[in-house]
């Protein structure tokens, strides 16, 4: 941590990742550290939907929770990866998630087609997985 007079302490998140993960740090953890360095850990935590202590634990390689869920959130919210939508073609993962979250509305044939595609075996849909986890 570097102390700058009259400023908040600056944390070197990449150094934290290198210390905790060594050469095995996944690309998404590095992206998370870079985002924290550019903004703040709290702001990044809000963007990905987790608490700042959770983000700190992930960066420090001590998180005991569901790491794949954190990875998914980071990939969707920070990295901006794309997926191949059966209706739209290549779209950002955030747009894919937005379509999955929309309720059914017969306002257009396109919207109905998207609603059905997201719920009818799309490999990128998280709807069936979350429904199964909730039912268990």
CSV table of C-alpha atoms in Angstrom, one decimal:
chain,number,residue,atom,x,y,z
A,1,UNK,CA,0.0,0.0,0.0
A,2,UNK,CA,1.3,3.4,-1.0
A,3,UNK,CA,0.5,6.4,1.1
A,4,UNK,CA,0.0,9.7,-0.7
A,5,UNK,CA,-0.4,12.9,1.5
A,6,UNK,CA,-4.0,14.1,1.6
A,7,UNK,CA,-5.3,11.2,-0.4
A,8,UNK,CA,-6.8,7.8,0.3
A,9,UNK,CA,-4.3,4.9,0.5
A,10,UNK,CA,-3.7,3.3,-2.9
A,11,UNK,CA,-3.7,-0.5,-2.9
A,12,UNK,CA,-1.7,-2.4,-5.5
A,13,UNK,CA,-4.3,-5.0,-6.3
A,14,UNK,CA,-2.1,-6.7,-9.0
A,15,UNK,CA,0.6,-7.1,-6.4
A,16,UNK,CA,-1.9,-8.6,-4.0
A,17,UNK,CA,-3.0,-11.1,-6.7
A,18,UNK,CA,0.6,-12.0,-7.6
A,19,UNK,CA,1.4,-12.6,-3.9
A,20,UNK,CA,-1.7,-14.7,-3.3
A,21,UNK,CA,-2.0,-16.6,-6.6
A,22,UNK,CA,1.5,-16.6,-8.0
A,23,UNK,CA,1.7,-17.6,-11.7
A,24,UNK,CA,-1.7,-19.4,-11.4
A,25,UNK,CA,-3.9,-16.4,-11.3
A,26,UNK,CA,-6.8,-16.8,-13.8
A,27,UNK,CA,-7.4,-14.1,-16.4
A,28,UNK,CA,-10.6,-13.0,-14.7
A,29,UNK,CA,-8.9,-12.5,-11.4
A,30,UNK,CA,-6.3,-10.3,-13.1
A,31,UNK,CA,-9.1,-8.4,-14.8
A,32,UNK,CA,-10.8,-8.0,-11.4
A,33,UNK,CA,-7.6,-6.6,-9.9
A,34,UNK,CA,-7.1,-4.2,-12.8
A,35,UNK,CA,-10.7,-2.9,-12.4
A,36,UNK,CA,-10.1,-2.3,-8.7
A,37,UNK,CA,-6.9,-0.4,-9.5
A,38,UNK,CA,-8.7,1.8,-12.0
A,39,UNK,CA,-11.8,2.5,-9.8
A,40,UNK,CA,-12.1,1.2,-6.3
A,41,UNK,CA,-12.7,-2.2,-4.8
A,42,UNK,CA,-16.1,-1.1,-3.5
A,43,UNK,CA,-17.2,0.3,-6.8
A,44,UNK,CA,-16.1,-2.9,-8.6
A,45,UNK,CA,-17.8,-5.0,-6.0
A,46,UNK,CA,-21.1,-3.2,-6.7
A,47,UNK,CA,-20.7,-3.7,-10.4
A,48,UNK,CA,-20.3,-7.4,-10.1
A,49,UNK,CA,-22.9,-7.8,-7.4
A,50,UNK,CA,-20.7,-8.9,-4.5
A,51,UNK,CA,-19.4,-7.3,-1.4
A,52,UNK,CA,-16.0,-5.6,-1.1
A,53,UNK,CA,-14.8,-8.2,1.4
A,54,UNK,CA,-15.7,-11.0,-1.0
A,55,UNK,CA,-13.7,-9.2,-3.8
A,56,UNK,CA,-10.8,-8.9,-1.4
A,57,UNK,CA,-11.0,-12.6,-0.5
A,58,UNK,CA,-11.0,-13.5,-4.2
A,59,UNK,CA,-8.0,-11.3,-4.9
A,60,UNK,CA,-6.2,-12.8,-1.9
A,61,UNK,CA,-7.1,-16.3,-3.0
A,62,UNK,CA,-8.9,-17.0,0.3
A,63,UNK,CA,-12.5,-17.0,-0.8
A,64,UNK,CA,-14.4,-20.0,0.5
A,65,UNK,CA,-17.6,-19.4,-1.4
A,66,UNK,CA,-18.7,-20.4,-4.9
A,67,UNK,CA,-15.7,-19.1,-6.9
A,68,UNK,CA,-17.3,-20.1,-10.3
A,69,UNK,CA,-20.3,-17.8,-9.6
A,70,UNK,CA,-17.9,-14.9,-8.9
A,71,UNK,CA,-16.0,-15.7,-12.0
A,72,UNK,CA,-19.2,-15.7,-14.0
A,73,UNK,CA,-20.1,-12.2,-12.6
A,74,UNK,CA,-16.7,-10.8,-13.4
A,75,UNK,CA,-16.8,-12.2,-16.9
A,76,UNK,CA,-20.3,-10.8,-17.5
A,77,UNK,CA,-19.8,-7.4,-15.9
A,78,UNK,CA,-16.2,-6.5,-16.3
A,79,UNK,CA,-14.6,-8.4,-19.2
A,80,UNK,CA,-17.4,-8.0,-21.6
A,81,UNK,CA,-17.1,-11.3,-23.3
A,82,UNK,CA,-19.4,-12.1,-26.2
A,83,UNK,CA,-21.6,-15.2,-26.9
A,84,UNK,CA,-23.3,-16.5,-30.0
A,85,UNK,CA,-27.0,-15.9,-29.6
A,86,UNK,CA,-29.2,-18.2,-31.6
A,87,UNK,CA,-31.4,-15.2,-32.6
A,88,UNK,CA,-29.0,-12.2,-32.7
A,89,UNK,CA,-25.6,-13.7,-33.4
A,90,UNK,CA,-22.6,-12.3,-31.5
A,91,UNK,CA,-23.7,-10.2,-28.5
A,92,UNK,CA,-22.1,-9.1,-25.3
A,93,UNK,CA,-22.7,-11.4,-22.3
A,94,UNK,CA,-24.3,-8.5,-20.5
A,95,UNK,CA,-26.9,-8.1,-23.3
A,96,UNK,CA,-27.5,-11.9,-23.2
A,97,UNK,CA,-28.2,-11.7,-19.4
A,98,UNK,CA,-30.5,-8.7,-19.9
A,99,UNK,CA,-32.6,-10.7,-22.4
A,100,UNK,CA,-32.7,-13.6,-20.0
A,101,UNK,CA,-34.0,-11.3,-17.3
A,102,UNK,CA,-36.9,-9.8,-19.3
A,103,UNK,CA,-40.4,-11.1,-18.6
A,104,UNK,CA,-42.6,-12.4,-21.3
A,105,UNK,CA,-44.3,-9.6,-23.3
A,106,UNK,CA,-46.0,-10.1,-26.6
A,107,UNK,CA,-45.1,-6.6,-27.8
A,108,UNK,CA,-43.2,-7.9,-30.8
A,109,UNK,CA,-42.4,-11.2,-32.5
A,110,UNK,CA,-38.7,-10.5,-31.9
A,111,UNK,CA,-39.2,-10.2,-28.1
A,112,UNK,CA,-41.3,-13.4,-28.1
A,113,UNK,CA,-38.6,-15.2,-30.1
A,114,UNK,CA,-35.9,-14.0,-27.7
A,115,UNK,CA,-37.9,-15.0,-24.6
A,116,UNK,CA,-38.4,-18.5,-26.1
A,117,UNK,CA,-34.8,-18.9,-27.2
A,118,UNK,CA,-33.5,-18.0,-23.7
A,119,UNK,CA,-35.7,-20.7,-22.2
A,120,UNK,CA,-35.5,-23.4,-24.8
A,121,UNK,CA,-32.1,-24.9,-24.5
A,122,UNK,CA,-29.8,-21.9,-25.3
A,123,UNK,CA,-26.3,-23.0,-24.1
A,124,UNK,CA,-25.7,-19.5,-22.6
A,125,UNK,CA,-28.9,-19.4,-20.6
A,126,UNK,CA,-28.6,-19.6,-16.9
A,127,UNK,CA,-32.4,-19.8,-16.4
A,128,UNK,CA,-32.7,-23.6,-16.3
A,129,UNK,CA,-29.6,-24.0,-14.1
A,130,UNK,CA,-30.9,-21.5,-11.6
A,131,UNK,CA,-34.4,-23.0,-11.6
A,132,UNK,CA,-33.0,-26.4,-11.0
A,133,UNK,CA,-30.8,-25.1,-8.1
A,134,UNK,CA,-33.8,-23.4,-6.5
A,135,UNK,CA,-36.0,-26.5,-6.8
A,136,UNK,CA,-33.4,-28.7,-5.1
